[in-house]
Amino acid sequence: MDGMRDIVAKNLRRLRHEKGWSQEELSFRAKVDRSYISQLETSAYSASVTMLGKLARALGVDAGDLLKR
Amino acid sequence: MDGMRDIVAKNLRRLRHEKGWSQEELSFRAKVDRSYISQLETSAYSASVTMLGKLARALGVDAGDLLKR
DNA sequence: TTGTGACTTGCAGTCCGTT
DNA sequence: GAACGGACTGCAAGTCACA
């Protein structure tokens, strides 16, 4: 029902795996809690654009890349 | 401090003006509160990606376009 | 290493009206 | 038409223990 949530979840996990990072590694770099990253990757929440910006910067991509289908 | 918020604010206002729509018109089409659109355009809040999706769809653009610098 | 349930806090988001 | 106000509800934000 909430497509955007799932798109972010998939892109987040895909980009993180491409880096070969664990959730722990990303949580450290982005300065957000590891379990919260897990919750985003399982579509539990609809992240804010501020959170999107933090994660994108840690991953070295544009925030918009996290929204691409 | 929160750059993403400002980027969304500017893109939202720019795209809305390109359509020649008032905040009222956009709020009706996107089914979100008019005063909230005002608050987003003045960088008062950091919208969720779900909200971003609703606004992008109403404006006929990709959600990522609202995050472009 | 990751997912989940539980919990608290703060802000997103709505609804009213006024400037 | 747009900004701004208070008051309210619900969910994102943030953290923890445990499976």
PDB file of C-alpha atoms (C1' of nucleotides) in Angstrom:
ATOM      1  CA  MET A   1       0.000   0.000   0.000  1.00  0.00           C
ATOM      2  CA  ASP A   2       2.763   2.398   0.846  1.00  0.00           C
ATOM      3  CA  GLY A   3       5.012   2.001  -2.140  1.00  0.00           C
ATOM      4  CA  MET A   4       7.566   4.619  -1.244  1.00  0.00           C
ATOM      5  CA  ARG A   5       8.360   2.827   1.985  1.00  0.00           C
ATOM      6  CA  ASP A   6       9.181  -0.399   0.166  1.00  0.00           C
ATOM      7  CA  ILE A   7      11.249   1.375  -2.466  1.00  0.00           C
ATOM      8  CA  VAL A   8      13.415   2.996   0.177  1.00  0.00           C
ATOM      9  CA  ALA A   9      13.740  -0.339   1.981  1.00  0.00           C
ATOM     10  CA  LYS A  10      14.966  -2.163  -1.123  1.00  0.00           C
ATOM     11  CA  ASN A  11      17.342   0.555  -2.300  1.00  0.00           C
ATOM     12  CA  LEU A  12      18.798   0.904   1.161  1.00  0.00           C
ATOM     13  CA  ARG A  13      19.529  -2.798   1.440  1.00  0.00           C
ATOM     14  CA  ARG A  14      20.809  -3.029  -2.131  1.00  0.00           C
ATOM     15  CA  LEU A  15      23.196  -0.081  -1.805  1.00  0.00           C
ATOM     16  CA  ARG A  16      24.399  -1.279   1.588  1.00  0.00           C
ATOM     17  CA  HIS A  17      25.171  -4.731   0.208  1.00  0.00           C
ATOM     18  CA  GLU A  18      26.962  -3.237  -2.782  1.00  0.00           C
ATOM     19  CA  LYS A  19      29.318  -1.642  -0.290  1.00  0.00           C
ATOM     20  CA  GLY A  20      29.657  -4.906   1.546  1.00  0.00           C
ATOM     21  CA  TRP A  21      28.569  -3.251   4.768  1.00  0.00           C
ATOM     22  CA  SER A  22      26.641  -4.691   7.675  1.00  0.00           C
ATOM     23  CA  GLN A  23      23.786  -2.716   9.211  1.00  0.00           C
ATOM     24  CA  GLU A  24      26.204  -2.051  12.054  1.00  0.00           C
ATOM     25  CA  GLU A  25      28.753  -0.528   9.689  1.00  0.00           C
ATOM     26  CA  LEU A  26      26.181   1.722   8.046  1.00  0.00           C
ATOM     27  CA  SER A  27      24.666   2.725  11.369  1.00  0.00           C
ATOM     28  CA  PHE A  28      28.096   3.831  12.541  1.00  0.00           C
ATOM     29  CA  ARG A  29      28.817   5.864   9.421  1.00  0.00           C
ATOM     30  CA  ALA A  30      25.375   7.459   9.222  1.00  0.00           C
ATOM     31  CA  LYS A  31      25.170   7.947  12.973  1.00  0.00           C
ATOM     32  CA  VAL A  32      21.760   6.305  13.356  1.00  0.00           C
ATOM     33  CA  ASP A  33      20.818   3.309  15.490  1.00  0.00           C
ATOM     34  CA  ARG A  34      21.407  -0.096  13.910  1.00  0.00           C
ATOM     35  CA  SER A  35      17.974  -1.448  14.798  1.00  0.00           C
ATOM     36  CA  TYR A  36      16.416   1.602  13.196  1.00  0.00           C
ATOM     37  CA  ILE A  37      18.201   0.777   9.934  1.00  0.00           C
ATOM     38  CA  SER A  38      16.801  -2.734  10.223  1.00  0.00           C
ATOM     39  CA  GLN A  39      13.339  -1.273  10.653  1.00  0.00           C
ATOM     40  CA  LEU A  40      13.744   0.915   7.576  1.00  0.00           C
ATOM     41  CA  GLU A  41      14.945  -2.056   5.519  1.00  0.00           C
ATOM     42  CA  THR A  42      11.889  -4.055   6.566  1.00  0.00           C
ATOM     43  CA  SER A  43       9.520  -1.203   5.607  1.00  0.00           C
ATOM     44  CA  ALA A  44       8.455  -0.600   9.195  1.00  0.00           C
ATOM     45  CA  TYR A  45       8.699   3.172   8.845  1.00  0.00           C
ATOM     46  CA  SER A  46       8.397   5.912   6.268  1.00  0.00           C
ATOM     47  CA  ALA A  47      11.666   7.764   6.726  1.00  0.00           C
ATOM     48  CA  SER A  48      11.812  11.545   6.681  1.00  0.00           C
ATOM     49  CA  VAL A  49      13.827  13.369   4.036  1.00  0.00           C
ATOM     50  CA  THR A  50      16.284  14.365   6.754  1.00  0.00           C
ATOM     51  CA  MET A  51      16.923  10.711   7.584  1.00  0.00           C
ATOM     52  CA  LEU A  52      17.145   9.987   3.861  1.00  0.00           C
ATOM     53  CA  GLY A  53      19.842  12.636   3.550  1.00  0.00           C
ATOM     54  CA  LYS A  54      21.929  11.144   6.352  1.00  0.00           C
ATOM     55  CA  LEU A  55      21.785   7.651   4.892  1.00  0.00           C
ATOM     56  CA  ALA A  56      22.472   8.830   1.339  1.00  0.00           C
ATOM     57  CA  ARG A  57      25.507  10.789   2.445  1.00  0.00           C
ATOM     58  CA  ALA A  58      26.903   7.788   4.334  1.00  0.00           C
ATOM     59  CA  LEU A  59      26.362   5.622   1.253  1.00  0.00           C
ATOM     60  CA  GLY A  60      27.893   8.198  -1.065  1.00  0.00           C
ATOM     61  CA  VAL A  61      24.808   8.554  -3.248  1.00  0.00           C
ATOM     62  CA  ASP A  62      22.182  11.218  -3.907  1.00  0.00           C
ATOM     63  CA  ALA A  63      19.120  11.115  -1.687  1.00  0.00           C
ATOM     64  CA  GLY A  64      17.021  10.733  -4.824  1.00  0.00           C
ATOM     65  CA  ASP A  65      18.770   7.447  -5.608  1.00  0.00           C
ATOM     66  CA  LEU A  66      17.085   5.937  -2.576  1.00  0.00           C
ATOM     67  CA  LEU A  67      13.709   6.665  -4.165  1.00  0.00           C
ATOM     68  CA  LYS A  68      14.323   5.131  -7.589  1.00  0.00           C
ATOM     69  CA  ARG A  69      12.301   2.130  -8.636  1.00  0.00           C
TER      70      ARG A  69
ATOM     71  CA  MET B   1      21.733  22.694   9.141  1.00  0.00           C
ATOM     72  CA  ASP B   2      19.023  20.615   7.579  1.00  0.00           C
ATOM     73  CA  GLY B   3      19.720  21.023   3.898  1.00  0.00           C
ATOM     74  CA  MET B   4      17.264  18.439   2.648  1.00  0.00           C
ATOM     75  CA  ARG B   5      14.389  20.381   4.111  1.00  0.00           C
ATOM     76  CA  ASP B   6      15.298  23.502   2.154  1.00  0.00           C
ATOM     77  CA  ILE B   7      15.786  21.566  -1.069  1.00  0.00           C
ATOM     78  CA  VAL B   8      12.324  20.079  -0.819  1.00  0.00           C
ATOM     79  CA  ALA B   9      10.889  23.492   0.007  1.00  0.00           C
ATOM     80  CA  LYS B  10      12.377  25.119  -3.096  1.00  0.00           C
ATOM     81  CA  ASN B  11      11.539  22.303  -5.496  1.00  0.00           C
ATOM     82  CA  LEU B  12       8.011  22.103  -4.212  1.00  0.00           C
ATOM     83  CA  ARG B  13       7.384  25.786  -4.721  1.00  0.00           C
ATOM     84  CA  ARG B  14       9.117  25.842  -8.100  1.00  0.00           C
ATOM     85  CA  LEU B  15       7.197  22.867  -9.487  1.00  0.00           C
ATOM     86  CA  ARG B  16       3.924  24.168  -8.104  1.00  0.00           C
ATOM     87  CA  HIS B  17       4.455  27.562  -9.740  1.00  0.00           C
ATOM     88  CA  GLU B  18       5.377  25.887 -13.026  1.00  0.00           C
ATOM     89  CA  LYS B  19       1.935  24.327 -12.969  1.00  0.00           C
ATOM     90  CA  GLY B  20       0.381  27.657 -12.090  1.00  0.00           C
ATOM     91  CA  TRP B  21      -1.245  26.127  -9.022  1.00  0.00           C
ATOM     92  CA  SER B  22      -2.040  27.713  -5.684  1.00  0.00           C
ATOM     93  CA  GLN B  23      -1.197  25.874  -2.459  1.00  0.00           C
ATOM     94  CA  GLU B  24      -4.913  25.210  -2.208  1.00  0.00           C
ATOM     95  CA  GLU B  25      -4.979  23.586  -5.629  1.00  0.00           C
ATOM     96  CA  LEU B  26      -2.024  21.351  -4.826  1.00  0.00           C
ATOM     97  CA  SER B  27      -3.383  20.439  -1.422  1.00  0.00           C
ATOM     98  CA  PHE B  28      -6.632  19.338  -3.048  1.00  0.00           C
ATOM     99  CA  ARG B  29      -4.933  17.240  -5.712  1.00  0.00           C
ATOM    100  CA  ALA B  30      -2.416  15.630  -3.356  1.00  0.00           C
ATOM    101  CA  LYS B  31      -4.995  15.228  -0.585  1.00  0.00           C
ATOM    102  CA  VAL B  32      -2.844  16.861   2.066  1.00  0.00           C
ATOM    103  CA  ASP B  33      -3.627  19.814   4.301  1.00  0.00           C
ATOM    104  CA  ARG B  34      -3.161  23.247   2.713  1.00  0.00           C
ATOM    105  CA  SER B  35      -1.421  24.741   5.740  1.00  0.00           C
ATOM    106  CA  TYR B  36       0.998  21.825   5.738  1.00  0.00           C
ATOM    107  CA  ILE B  37       2.032  22.629   2.168  1.00  0.00           C
ATOM    108  CA  SER B  38       2.764  26.121   3.345  1.00  0.00           C
ATOM    109  CA  GLN B  39       4.883  24.748   6.162  1.00  0.00           C
ATOM    110  CA  LEU B  40       6.828  22.496   3.798  1.00  0.00           C
ATOM    111  CA  GLU B  41       7.507  25.393   1.435  1.00  0.00           C
ATOM    112  CA  THR B  42       8.840  27.441   4.334  1.00  0.00           C
ATOM    113  CA  SER B  43      11.099  24.598   5.507  1.00  0.00           C
ATOM    114  CA  ALA B  44       9.223  24.201   8.781  1.00  0.00           C
ATOM    115  CA  TYR B  45       9.087  20.412   8.577  1.00  0.00           C
ATOM    116  CA  SER B  46      10.967  17.430   7.184  1.00  0.00           C
ATOM    117  CA  ALA B  47       8.408  15.496   5.151  1.00  0.00           C
ATOM    118  CA  SER B  48       8.295  11.705   5.116  1.00  0.00           C
ATOM    119  CA  VAL B  49       8.927   9.810   1.905  1.00  0.00           C
ATOM    120  CA  THR B  50       5.273   8.816   1.855  1.00  0.00           C
ATOM    121  CA  MET B  51       4.280  12.474   1.821  1.00  0.00           C
ATOM    122  CA  LEU B  52       6.930  13.095  -0.830  1.00  0.00           C
ATOM    123  CA  GLY B  53       5.336  10.421  -2.964  1.00  0.00           C
ATOM    124  CA  LYS B  54       1.877  11.942  -2.692  1.00  0.00           C
ATOM    125  CA  LEU B  55       3.123  15.389  -3.647  1.00  0.00           C
ATOM    126  CA  ALA B  56       5.269  14.077  -6.494  1.00  0.00           C
ATOM    127  CA  ARG B  57       2.383  12.130  -7.954  1.00  0.00           C
ATOM    128  CA  ALA B  58       0.108  15.157  -7.804  1.00  0.00           C
ATOM    129  CA  LEU B  59       2.762  17.235  -9.528  1.00  0.00           C
ATOM    130  CA  GLY B  60       3.424  14.564 -12.146  1.00  0.00           C
ATOM    131  CA  VAL B  61       7.112  14.152 -11.311  1.00  0.00           C
ATOM    132  CA  ASP B  62       9.297  11.507  -9.697  1.00  0.00           C
ATOM    133  CA  ALA B  63       9.698  11.734  -5.944  1.00  0.00           C
ATOM    134  CA  GLY B  64      13.440  12.032  -6.485  1.00  0.00           C
ATOM    135  CA  ASP B  65      12.910  15.239  -8.452  1.00  0.00           C
ATOM    136  CA  LEU B  66      11.820  16.914  -5.226  1.00  0.00           C
ATOM    137  CA  LEU B  67      15.264  16.180  -3.751  1.00  0.00           C
ATOM    138  CA  LYS B  68      17.402  17.524  -6.591  1.00  0.00           C
ATOM    139  CA  ARG B  69      19.636  20.479  -5.920  1.00  0.00           C
TER     140      ARG B  69
ATOM    141  C1'  DT C   1      24.426 -10.255  11.776  1.00  0.00           C
ATOM    142  C1'  DT C   2      19.756  -9.176  11.593  1.00  0.00           C
ATOM    143  C1'  DG C   3      14.790  -8.881  13.111  1.00  0.00           C
ATOM    144  C1'  DT C   4      11.350  -7.792  16.473  1.00  0.00           C
ATOM    145  C1'  DG C   5       8.558  -6.205  20.464  1.00  0.00           C
ATOM    146  C1'  DA C   6       8.234  -2.741  23.733  1.00  0.00           C
ATOM    147  C1'  DC C   7       8.741   1.636  25.172  1.00  0.00           C
ATOM    148  C1'  DT C   8       9.124   6.965  25.329  1.00  0.00           C
ATOM    149  C1'  DT C   9       9.627  11.373  23.155  1.00  0.00           C
ATOM    150  C1'  DG C  10       9.163  14.678  19.691  1.00  0.00           C
ATOM    151  C1'  DC C  11       7.561  16.098  15.502  1.00  0.00           C
ATOM    152  C1'  DA C  12       4.836  15.192  11.268  1.00  0.00           C
ATOM    153  C1'  DG C  13       0.397  16.123   9.740  1.00  0.00           C
ATOM    154  C1'  DT C  14      -4.554  17.846  10.218  1.00  0.00           C
ATOM    155  C1'  DC C  15      -8.089  21.147  11.321  1.00  0.00           C
ATOM    156  C1'  DC C  16      -9.692  25.301  12.830  1.00  0.00           C
ATOM    157  C1'  DG C  17      -9.329  30.315  12.104  1.00  0.00           C
ATOM    158  C1'  DT C  18      -6.830  34.921  11.493  1.00  0.00           C
ATOM    159  C1'  DT C  19      -3.614  38.260   9.414  1.00  0.00           C
TER     160       DT C  19
ATOM    161  C1'  DG D   1      -3.128  33.745  -2.393  1.00  0.00           C
ATOM    162  C1'  DA D   2       0.079  32.955   1.344  1.00  0.00           C
ATOM    163  C1'  DA D   3       1.825  32.902   6.180  1.00  0.00           C
ATOM    164  C1'  DC D   4       0.921  32.052  10.801  1.00  0.00           C
ATOM    165  C1'  DG D   5      -1.519  30.633  15.296  1.00  0.00           C
ATOM    166  C1'  DG D   6      -3.078  27.130  18.740  1.00  0.00           C
ATOM    167  C1'  DA D   7      -4.639  22.511  19.649  1.00  0.00           C
ATOM    168  C1'  DC D   8      -4.938  18.063  18.639  1.00  0.00           C
ATOM    169  C1'  DT D   9      -3.754  12.874  16.920  1.00  0.00           C
ATOM    170  C1'  DG D  10      -0.671   9.624  15.169  1.00  0.00           C
ATOM    171  C1'  DC D  11       3.510   8.055  13.694  1.00  0.00           C
ATOM    172  C1'  DA D  12       8.647   8.757  13.022  1.00  0.00           C
ATOM    173  C1'  DA D  13      12.691   8.869  15.882  1.00  0.00           C
ATOM    174  C1'  DG D  14      15.632   6.810  18.949  1.00  0.00           C
ATOM    175  C1'  DT D  15      17.101   3.119  22.127  1.00  0.00           C
ATOM    176  C1'  DC D  16      17.152  -1.521  24.436  1.00  0.00           C
ATOM    177  C1'  DA D  17      16.975  -6.516  25.252  1.00  0.00           C
ATOM    178  C1'  DC D  18      16.477 -10.688  23.197  1.00  0.00           C
ATOM    179  C1'  DA D  19      15.699 -14.252  19.725  1.00  0.00           C
TER     180       DA D  19
END
